[in-house]
Short mmCIF file of C-alpha atoms and ligand atoms in Angstrom, two decimals:
data_model
loop_
_atom_site.label_atom_id
_atom_site.label_comp_id
_atom_site.label_asym_id
_atom_site.label_seq_id
_atom_site.Cartn_x
_atom_site.Cartn_y
_atom_site.Cartn_z
CA MET A 1 18.92 25.18 7.38
CA PRO A 2 16.64 23.28 5.00
CA ILE A 3 18.00 23.42 1.45
CA PRO A 4 15.35 24.38 -1.09
CA LYS A 5 15.29 22.48 -4.41
CA LEU A 6 13.55 22.61 -7.78
CA ILE A 7 12.50 19.47 -9.67
CA ARG A 8 11.45 19.98 -13.21
CA GLY A 9 9.59 17.70 -15.63
CA HIS A 10 6.33 17.25 -17.54
CA LEU A 11 3.89 17.15 -14.68
CA VAL A 12 0.79 14.97 -15.00
CA TYR A 13 -1.34 14.45 -11.92
CA ASN A 14 -4.82 14.47 -10.50
CA ARG A 15 -6.63 17.76 -10.43
CA ASP A 16 -9.21 15.85 -8.28
CA ALA A 17 -10.44 12.30 -7.84
CA THR A 18 -11.70 11.98 -11.47
CA ARG A 19 -9.63 14.35 -13.62
CA LEU A 20 -5.97 14.71 -14.66
CA ILE A 21 -4.09 17.90 -15.26
CA SER A 22 -0.83 18.37 -17.08
CA ARG A 23 1.87 21.05 -17.16
CA ARG A 24 4.78 20.86 -19.50
CA GLY A 25 7.93 22.30 -17.97
CA GLY A 26 6.39 22.40 -14.53
CA TYR A 27 8.48 22.83 -11.42
CA ILE A 28 8.09 21.34 -7.92
CA TYR A 29 9.60 23.68 -5.35
CA THR A 30 10.55 21.66 -2.24
CA GLU A 31 12.11 22.34 1.06
CA ASP A 32 12.74 19.97 3.96
CA GLY A 33 11.00 17.12 2.23
CA ILE A 34 7.79 19.03 1.76
CA ILE A 35 6.28 20.52 -1.36
CA LYS A 36 6.25 24.30 -1.00
CA LYS A 37 4.73 25.06 -4.36
CA VAL A 38 3.92 23.74 -7.83
CA LEU A 39 5.25 26.30 -10.22
CA SER A 40 4.82 27.25 -13.88
CA GLU A 41 7.76 27.26 -16.28
CA ALA A 42 8.24 31.05 -15.88
CA GLU A 43 8.05 31.02 -12.08
CA GLY A 44 10.38 28.03 -11.82
CA MET A 45 12.94 29.60 -14.20
CA GLN A 46 13.04 32.72 -12.12
CA LEU A 47 13.93 30.77 -8.97
CA ALA A 48 16.49 28.64 -10.84
CA GLU A 49 18.12 31.78 -12.11
CA LYS A 50 18.35 33.00 -8.56
CA GLY A 51 20.51 29.97 -7.84
CA VAL A 52 18.02 27.49 -6.30
CA GLN A 53 19.34 23.93 -6.93
CA LEU A 54 17.58 22.41 -9.96
CA GLU A 55 17.09 18.78 -10.98
CA ASP A 56 15.79 18.91 -14.56
CA PHE A 57 14.15 15.87 -16.12
CA GLY A 58 13.19 17.57 -19.32
CA ASP A 59 10.08 16.13 -20.90
CA LYS A 60 9.99 13.02 -18.67
CA ILE A 61 6.68 12.53 -16.87
CA LEU A 62 6.57 13.78 -13.22
CA LEU A 63 3.81 12.57 -10.89
CA PRO A 64 3.19 11.77 -7.21
CA GLY A 65 4.76 8.55 -5.91
CA LEU A 66 2.55 5.43 -5.61
CA VAL A 67 1.36 4.02 -2.28
CA ASP A 68 1.19 0.26 -1.82
CA LEU A 69 -1.38 0.06 0.96
CA HIS A 70 -1.02 -3.72 1.55
CA VAL A 71 1.99 -5.96 0.98
CA HIS A 72 3.63 -8.95 2.66
CA ALA A 73 7.46 -8.65 2.62
CA PRO A 74 8.16 -12.32 3.49
CA GLN A 75 5.99 -13.51 0.64
CA TYR A 76 8.05 -11.76 -2.03
CA SER A 77 10.29 -14.88 -2.09
CA PHE A 78 7.52 -17.14 -3.40
CA ARG A 79 5.53 -14.74 -5.51
CA GLY A 80 4.37 -16.28 -8.88
CA ILE A 81 4.06 -19.83 -7.57
CA GLY A 82 1.25 -21.68 -5.84
CA MET A 83 -1.71 -19.97 -7.40
CA ASP A 84 -3.88 -23.07 -7.49
CA LEU A 85 -5.58 -22.67 -4.10
CA GLU A 86 -8.02 -20.37 -2.34
CA LEU A 87 -7.07 -18.28 0.67
CA LEU A 88 -7.25 -20.66 3.70
CA ASP A 89 -5.55 -23.62 1.88
CA TRP A 90 -3.03 -21.23 0.25
CA LEU A 91 -2.08 -19.97 3.69
CA THR A 92 -1.54 -23.44 5.19
CA THR A 93 0.14 -24.97 2.10
CA TYR A 94 2.46 -22.19 0.97
CA THR A 95 2.44 -19.04 3.07
CA PHE A 96 2.79 -20.26 6.67
CA PRO A 97 5.70 -22.69 5.78
CA GLU A 98 7.44 -19.83 3.94
CA GLU A 99 6.96 -17.35 6.78
CA SER A 100 8.29 -20.00 9.25
CA ARG A 101 11.73 -19.62 7.57
CA TYR A 102 12.14 -16.01 8.81
CA GLY A 103 13.22 -17.22 12.29
CA ASP A 104 16.60 -17.89 10.47
CA PRO A 105 18.38 -14.52 10.35
CA ASP A 106 20.41 -15.55 7.26
CA TYR A 107 17.30 -16.43 5.25
CA ALA A 108 15.54 -13.22 6.38
CA GLU A 109 18.56 -11.12 5.39
CA LYS A 110 18.67 -12.58 1.87
CA ALA A 111 14.92 -12.48 1.35
CA TYR A 112 14.22 -9.06 2.82
CA THR A 113 17.13 -7.56 0.86
CA LEU A 114 15.50 -8.79 -2.32
CA PHE A 115 12.18 -7.35 -1.23
CA ALA A 116 13.66 -3.96 -0.26
CA ASP A 117 15.59 -3.75 -3.51
CA GLY A 118 12.46 -4.69 -5.47
CA LEU A 119 10.40 -2.03 -3.71
CA ARG A 120 13.12 0.57 -4.26
CA ASN A 121 13.36 -0.19 -8.03
CA GLY A 122 9.65 -0.04 -8.69
CA PRO A 123 7.12 2.86 -8.66
CA THR A 124 6.26 2.57 -4.96
CA THR A 125 7.28 5.37 -2.63
CA ARG A 126 5.31 4.34 0.49
CA ALA A 127 4.02 0.96 1.63
CA CYS A 128 2.08 -0.69 4.42
CA VAL A 129 4.09 -3.84 5.00
CA PHE A 130 3.36 -7.09 6.85
CA ALA A 131 6.50 -8.88 8.18
CA THR A 132 6.21 -12.11 10.15
CA THR A 133 5.89 -12.87 13.87
CA HIS A 134 9.72 -12.80 14.22
CA VAL A 135 11.10 -9.67 15.99
CA PRO A 136 14.74 -9.70 14.79
CA ALA A 137 13.76 -10.25 11.15
CA THR A 138 11.10 -7.52 11.35
CA LEU A 139 13.64 -5.01 12.80
CA ARG A 140 16.07 -5.88 10.02
CA LEU A 141 13.34 -5.37 7.35
CA MET A 142 12.70 -1.92 8.77
CA GLU A 143 16.45 -1.07 8.53
CA LEU A 144 16.66 -2.33 4.97
CA LEU A 145 13.74 -0.14 3.90
CA GLU A 146 15.12 2.86 5.90
CA GLU A 147 18.57 2.41 4.23
CA ARG A 148 16.89 2.66 0.81
CA GLY A 149 14.93 5.76 1.79
CA MET A 150 11.53 4.14 1.44
CA GLY A 151 8.48 5.40 3.40
CA ALA A 152 6.72 2.58 5.20
CA TYR A 153 4.57 1.30 8.00
CA VAL A 154 5.95 -2.11 8.88
CA GLY A 155 4.12 -4.58 11.13
CA LYS A 156 5.43 -7.47 13.26
CA VAL A 157 2.67 -9.91 12.67
CA SER A 158 0.71 -11.10 15.74
CA MET A 159 -0.95 -14.54 15.78
CA ASP A 160 -1.56 -17.21 18.43
CA ARG A 161 -3.72 -19.95 16.87
CA ASP A 162 -4.24 -22.05 13.84
CA CYS A 163 -0.78 -21.78 12.35
CA PRO A 164 2.46 -23.82 12.61
CA ASP A 165 4.51 -23.76 15.79
CA ALA A 166 7.36 -21.78 14.21
CA ILE A 167 5.11 -18.72 13.81
CA ARG A 168 2.53 -19.26 16.59
CA GLU A 169 2.87 -17.08 19.70
CA THR A 170 1.30 -17.49 23.10
CA VAL A 171 -0.83 -14.54 24.20
CA GLY A 172 1.76 -13.36 26.74
CA GLY A 173 4.72 -14.12 24.50
CA GLY A 174 3.12 -12.36 21.54
CA LEU A 175 2.33 -9.19 23.44
CA ALA A 176 5.81 -9.15 25.02
CA ALA A 177 7.26 -9.56 21.53
CA VAL A 178 5.41 -6.43 20.36
CA ARG A 179 6.85 -4.53 23.28
CA ASP A 180 10.36 -5.83 22.61
CA TRP A 181 9.99 -4.87 18.91
CA LEU A 182 8.84 -1.34 19.74
CA ALA A 183 11.58 -0.87 22.31
CA ALA A 184 14.39 -2.19 20.03
CA ARG A 185 13.39 -0.16 16.96
CA GLN A 186 15.92 2.49 16.00
CA GLY A 187 13.76 5.52 15.41
CA GLY A 188 13.70 6.42 11.73
CA CYS A 189 11.11 8.89 10.74
CA LEU A 190 10.07 7.34 7.37
CA VAL A 191 9.70 3.75 8.51
CA LYS A 192 7.36 3.31 11.39
CA PRO A 193 5.65 0.47 13.23
CA ILE A 194 2.07 -0.60 12.76
CA LEU A 195 0.16 -3.17 14.92
CA THR A 196 -0.59 -6.23 12.77
CA PRO A 197 -2.98 -8.81 14.07
CA ARG A 198 -2.87 -11.14 10.98
CA PHE A 199 -6.68 -11.78 10.82
CA ILE A 200 -9.37 -13.11 13.13
CA PRO A 201 -8.85 -16.82 12.35
CA THR A 202 -5.30 -16.71 13.70
CA CYS A 203 -5.89 -14.29 16.66
CA SER A 204 -7.67 -15.25 19.87
CA GLY A 205 -9.86 -12.70 21.67
CA GLU A 206 -7.24 -12.53 24.49
CA LEU A 207 -4.50 -11.65 22.01
CA LEU A 208 -6.67 -9.00 20.33
CA ASP A 209 -7.60 -7.56 23.77
CA GLY A 210 -3.92 -7.19 24.53
CA LEU A 211 -3.22 -5.64 21.15
CA GLY A 212 -6.09 -3.20 21.65
CA ARG A 213 -4.43 -2.12 25.03
CA LEU A 214 -1.02 -1.69 23.26
CA GLN A 215 -2.70 0.30 20.57
CA ARG A 216 -3.97 2.78 23.11
CA GLU A 217 -0.70 2.87 25.00
CA TYR A 218 1.50 3.48 22.00
CA HIS A 219 -0.99 5.25 19.70
CA LEU A 220 -0.16 2.89 16.85
CA PRO A 221 -2.09 2.48 13.62
CA VAL A 222 -3.53 -0.96 12.78
CA GLN A 223 -3.52 -3.15 9.68
CA SER A 224 -5.25 -6.50 9.05
CA HIS A 225 -7.40 -8.43 6.62
CA LEU A 226 -11.19 -8.29 6.32
CA SER A 227 -13.89 -10.29 4.44
CA GLU A 228 -11.58 -11.59 1.74
CA ASN A 229 -12.96 -15.07 0.93
CA PRO A 230 -16.34 -16.80 1.49
CA ALA A 231 -14.89 -19.70 3.50
CA GLU A 232 -12.84 -17.27 5.66
CA VAL A 233 -15.97 -15.20 6.44
CA ALA A 234 -17.90 -18.32 7.38
CA LEU A 235 -15.00 -19.44 9.65
CA VAL A 236 -15.03 -16.08 11.42
CA LYS A 237 -18.84 -16.45 11.98
CA ARG A 238 -18.21 -19.85 13.63
CA LEU A 239 -15.24 -18.48 15.67
CA CYS A 240 -17.02 -15.36 16.85
CA PRO A 241 -20.72 -16.11 16.87
CA GLU A 242 -21.39 -13.09 19.14
CA ALA A 243 -19.87 -10.56 16.66
CA GLU A 244 -22.46 -8.91 14.46
CA THR A 245 -20.01 -8.93 11.52
CA TYR A 246 -16.37 -9.80 10.80
CA GLY A 247 -15.55 -6.11 11.32
CA HIS A 248 -17.25 -6.05 14.74
CA ALA A 249 -14.90 -8.90 15.79
CA TYR A 250 -12.05 -6.33 15.52
CA GLU A 251 -14.10 -3.42 16.82
CA LYS A 252 -14.91 -5.41 20.03
CA HIS A 253 -11.18 -5.11 20.86
CA SER A 254 -10.94 -1.43 19.72
CA LEU A 255 -8.97 -2.40 16.68
CA PHE A 256 -11.24 -1.05 13.94
CA GLY A 257 -10.69 2.64 13.22
CA GLY A 258 -12.01 5.72 15.03
CA ALA A 259 -10.28 8.99 15.59
CA ASN A 260 -7.42 7.46 17.72
CA CYS A 261 -6.89 4.27 15.80
CA PRO A 262 -6.14 4.72 12.13
CA THR A 263 -6.91 1.30 10.55
CA VAL A 264 -6.46 -0.25 7.14
CA MET A 265 -8.16 -3.48 6.22
CA ALA A 266 -7.21 -5.32 3.11
CA HIS A 267 -9.77 -6.71 0.65
CA CYS A 268 -13.28 -6.06 2.06
CA ILE A 269 -14.91 -8.09 -0.80
CA TYR A 270 -17.70 -9.70 1.20
CA SER A 271 -18.41 -6.90 3.70
CA GLU A 272 -22.05 -6.97 4.62
CA PRO A 273 -24.11 -3.76 5.02
CA LYS A 274 -23.58 -3.51 8.76
CA GLU A 275 -19.83 -3.98 8.38
CA VAL A 276 -19.74 -1.27 5.71
CA ASP A 277 -21.65 1.05 8.04
CA LEU A 278 -19.03 0.52 10.69
CA MET A 279 -16.21 1.11 8.25
CA ALA A 280 -17.79 4.33 7.17
CA GLU A 281 -18.50 5.46 10.72
CA ASN A 282 -14.97 4.66 11.89
CA GLY A 283 -13.05 5.87 8.78
CA VAL A 284 -11.56 2.45 8.17
CA PHE A 285 -9.36 2.45 5.10
CA VAL A 286 -9.85 -0.24 2.49
CA ALA A 287 -6.77 -1.63 0.77
CA HIS A 288 -8.08 -2.92 -2.52
CA CYS A 289 -5.85 -5.68 -3.97
CA PRO A 290 -7.22 -6.67 -7.29
CA GLN A 291 -4.40 -8.94 -8.50
CA SER A 292 -4.46 -11.02 -5.35
CA ASN A 293 -8.23 -11.20 -5.40
CA ALA A 294 -8.05 -12.63 -8.88
CA ASN A 295 -5.09 -15.09 -8.22
CA LEU A 296 -6.82 -16.54 -5.07
CA ALA A 297 -10.16 -16.49 -6.80
CA SER A 298 -11.39 -14.39 -3.89
CA GLY A 299 -13.74 -12.12 -5.79
CA ILE A 300 -14.09 -8.44 -6.75
CA ALA A 301 -14.46 -5.73 -4.08
CA PRO A 302 -17.25 -3.17 -4.72
CA VAL A 303 -14.84 -0.22 -4.74
CA ARG A 304 -17.35 2.16 -6.31
CA ALA A 305 -19.79 1.49 -3.50
CA TYR A 306 -17.08 2.27 -0.92
CA LEU A 307 -16.19 5.54 -2.68
CA ASN A 308 -19.87 6.46 -2.86
CA ARG A 309 -20.05 5.97 0.95
CA GLY A 310 -17.01 8.18 1.56
CA ILE A 311 -14.93 5.26 2.80
CA PRO A 312 -11.20 5.91 2.23
CA VAL A 313 -9.73 3.50 -0.41
CA GLY A 314 -6.20 2.81 -1.53
CA LEU A 315 -4.59 0.07 -3.61
CA GLY A 316 -2.34 -2.75 -2.62
CA THR A 317 -0.30 -5.43 -4.40
CA ASP A 318 -0.76 -8.00 -1.52
CA VAL A 319 2.27 -9.84 -2.68
CA ALA A 320 2.27 -12.90 -2.78
CA GLY A 321 -1.53 -13.18 -3.22
CA GLY A 322 -0.62 -10.65 -5.94
CA HIS A 323 2.35 -11.90 -8.02
CA SER A 324 3.67 -8.49 -8.98
CA LEU A 325 5.16 -5.88 -6.58
CA SER A 326 4.48 -3.18 -9.17
CA MET A 327 1.84 -0.64 -8.33
CA PHE A 328 1.51 -0.07 -12.14
CA ARG A 329 -0.24 -3.42 -12.16
CA ALA A 330 -2.41 -2.59 -9.15
CA VAL A 331 -3.73 0.49 -10.96
CA THR A 332 -4.51 -1.25 -14.25
CA ASP A 333 -5.83 -4.40 -12.52
CA ALA A 334 -8.12 -2.30 -10.42
CA ILE A 335 -9.60 -0.80 -13.55
CA GLN A 336 -9.91 -4.16 -15.29
CA VAL A 337 -11.64 -6.00 -12.46
CA SER A 338 -14.00 -3.04 -11.92
CA LYS A 339 -15.12 -3.46 -15.52
CA LEU A 340 -15.68 -7.17 -15.11
CA ARG A 341 -17.67 -6.51 -11.93
CA TRP A 342 -19.78 -3.91 -13.75
CA ARG A 343 -20.38 -6.20 -16.73
CA LEU A 344 -20.96 -9.45 -14.77
CA VAL A 345 -22.14 -8.57 -11.32
CA ASP A 346 -23.65 -5.14 -10.83
CA GLN A 347 -24.35 -2.58 -13.62
CA SER A 348 -25.32 0.03 -11.02
CA LEU A 349 -21.63 0.42 -10.02
CA SER A 350 -19.69 2.05 -12.83
CA PRO A 351 -16.12 0.92 -13.57
CA LEU A 352 -13.09 2.92 -12.38
CA SER A 353 -11.45 5.22 -14.95
CA PHE A 354 -7.68 5.63 -15.20
CA PRO A 355 -7.64 8.97 -13.35
CA GLU A 356 -9.77 7.46 -10.56
CA ALA A 357 -7.45 4.43 -10.11
CA LEU A 358 -4.42 6.74 -10.17
CA TRP A 359 -6.08 8.84 -7.49
CA LEU A 360 -6.57 5.70 -5.31
CA ALA A 361 -2.94 4.74 -5.73
CA THR A 362 -1.66 8.17 -4.77
CA ALA A 363 -4.00 10.44 -2.74
CA GLY A 364 -6.21 7.51 -1.64
CA GLY A 365 -3.55 5.37 0.01
CA GLY A 366 -1.38 8.35 0.77
CA ALA A 367 -3.98 9.77 3.22
CA PHE A 368 -3.18 6.80 5.53
CA PHE A 369 0.30 8.35 5.86
CA GLY A 370 -0.89 11.93 6.44
CA ASN A 371 -0.15 14.62 3.90
CA VAL A 372 1.04 12.18 1.24
CA GLY A 373 0.08 11.40 -2.32
CA ARG A 374 -0.74 14.82 -3.84
CA LEU A 375 1.29 17.39 -5.73
CA GLU A 376 0.15 20.20 -3.43
CA GLU A 377 1.61 22.64 -1.01
CA GLY A 378 2.23 21.05 2.36
CA TYR A 379 2.40 17.52 1.05
CA ALA A 380 5.43 15.22 1.24
CA CYS A 381 7.65 15.53 -1.76
CA ASP A 382 7.15 11.99 -3.01
CA LEU A 383 7.64 11.89 -6.73
CA LEU A 384 8.07 9.53 -9.70
CA VAL A 385 9.93 10.47 -12.85
CA LEU A 386 8.83 8.17 -15.69
CA ASP A 387 10.71 7.63 -18.91
CA ASP A 388 8.72 6.32 -21.89
CA SER A 389 11.52 6.56 -24.44
CA ASP A 390 11.74 2.77 -24.69
CA LEU A 391 7.99 2.66 -25.67
CA PRO A 392 8.25 4.03 -29.20
CA ALA A 393 5.18 4.95 -31.21
CA PRO A 394 4.54 6.19 -34.72
CA ARG A 395 2.90 9.39 -33.44
CA THR A 396 2.95 11.65 -30.45
CA PHE A 397 0.60 11.47 -27.46
CA THR A 398 -0.74 13.97 -24.96
CA ALA A 399 0.98 13.92 -21.58
CA GLU A 400 -2.15 12.21 -20.11
CA GLU A 401 -1.94 9.52 -22.79
CA ARG A 402 1.71 9.06 -22.20
CA LEU A 403 0.99 8.52 -18.46
CA GLU A 404 -1.79 6.02 -19.01
CA ARG A 405 0.42 4.14 -21.51
CA LEU A 406 3.27 3.98 -19.07
CA PHE A 407 1.00 2.36 -16.51
CA TYR A 408 -0.33 -0.21 -18.94
CA LEU A 409 2.89 -0.92 -20.77
CA GLY A 410 5.64 -0.01 -18.34
CA ASP A 411 7.56 -1.62 -15.55
CA ASP A 412 10.41 -0.85 -13.16
CA ARG A 413 12.73 0.07 -16.15
CA ASN A 414 10.49 3.05 -16.86
CA VAL A 415 10.99 4.39 -13.27
CA PHE A 416 13.84 6.83 -14.19
CA ALA A 417 13.98 8.49 -10.75
CA LYS A 418 12.09 8.49 -7.54
CA TYR A 419 11.86 10.83 -4.53
CA VAL A 420 10.61 10.09 -1.04
CA ALA A 421 10.18 13.10 1.28
CA GLY A 422 12.38 15.10 -1.05
CA ASN A 423 15.27 12.57 -1.04
CA ARG A 424 16.21 10.91 -4.37
CA VAL A 425 16.02 7.12 -3.71
CA LYS A 426 16.40 5.90 -7.27
N1 LIG B 501 -5.40 -13.30 5.29
C1 LIG B 501 -4.64 -13.68 6.38
N2 LIG B 501 -3.30 -13.72 5.98
C2 LIG B 501 -3.24 -13.42 4.67
C3 LIG B 501 -2.18 -13.30 3.76
O1 LIG B 501 -1.02 -13.47 4.05
N3 LIG B 501 -2.54 -12.92 2.48
C4 LIG B 501 -3.87 -12.73 2.16
N4 LIG B 501 -4.14 -12.38 0.89
N5 LIG B 501 -4.86 -12.84 3.02
C5 LIG B 501 -4.53 -13.14 4.26
FE1 LIG B 502 -2.61 -9.73 2.65
#
């Protein structure tokens, strides 16, 4: 028998993609991990009086959990260092050597425990996570996230060229490793596997062909990187001269969206019109990672243009391209870079507002996980309870202002409680 529960707080959430709504003393009525109803004070009190279990957070702010649509777990260990290079040199100088360490189970245990604790402590409730090529370490990462109650897609990375021996697979070995990984996985329902070809420069056509076959066999979603950096885009053009665009180089192997292949691509800063057409046609999700794009001097993605085209967009931290695992930063950074882009690059694309960026971080990325990211009946009960009592001010603010201020000024310490699928995880 599912046990119903009431969670009470000062609700502030998106009415739609551009507007917020607030409800003091609002109640979330949840059963079996799903939101059954959002209730007014009077309705909630009635149920509480009938004896339904109540968790009351008073005037603390209650909102949907945040979705990190793109993050690299093994890179958490070196976040905040090595910000002096662009993507391709950054990968060979810092990232690949670090990821090579995850063949050592002791190192992986230490590093992934720190990552999983970091994710649990912050405002993220669901994440799309890259691991490394190593199967045992990836399985352990999935367990660590599961133990902490986090919702996640986790990908064993696939790559077979242009990287150090310690993380380079053969085509046959790499495909067998994916099968081994899927077979060995202990089936949790909140942490699930996702196919993860790293990006075109490190994946041969043969490997991608095999991954496309595995995608159809196992019906797995796909995550990768797309059009992040000018030198990377030029390299893909040299590697795949036959592909019309970078996106077509994935599409050729049936790894680029469509009804049976949910796909999320990080960055999409330099997507040319034909690539954008294909993304729109195939419903490919964009994981916009503003902090990473600033740190690696990659550029600024035209998020407004994607939204105008109806392309699904969420936000990601892209640690360690991004230095912070906090989705608070992803939201405020997305707003800030959109303003710079509007001012300096293209005044026809208006900047993102706070409600819009919040929508991307909740409903936007949440849609990749199904019914996730909204305070609505039938959606997963993923909630944040935020405490702004350590952010004193000489006057009072509206609930909407309190929320915006928490995103700009807050950090993990302001995350008072957190629920994933109805379970309290912090
Ligand atoms: N492209 C391929 N691999 C990576 C990575 O680890 N980080 C980022 N930002 N881009 C990539
Ligand atoms: Fe990335």
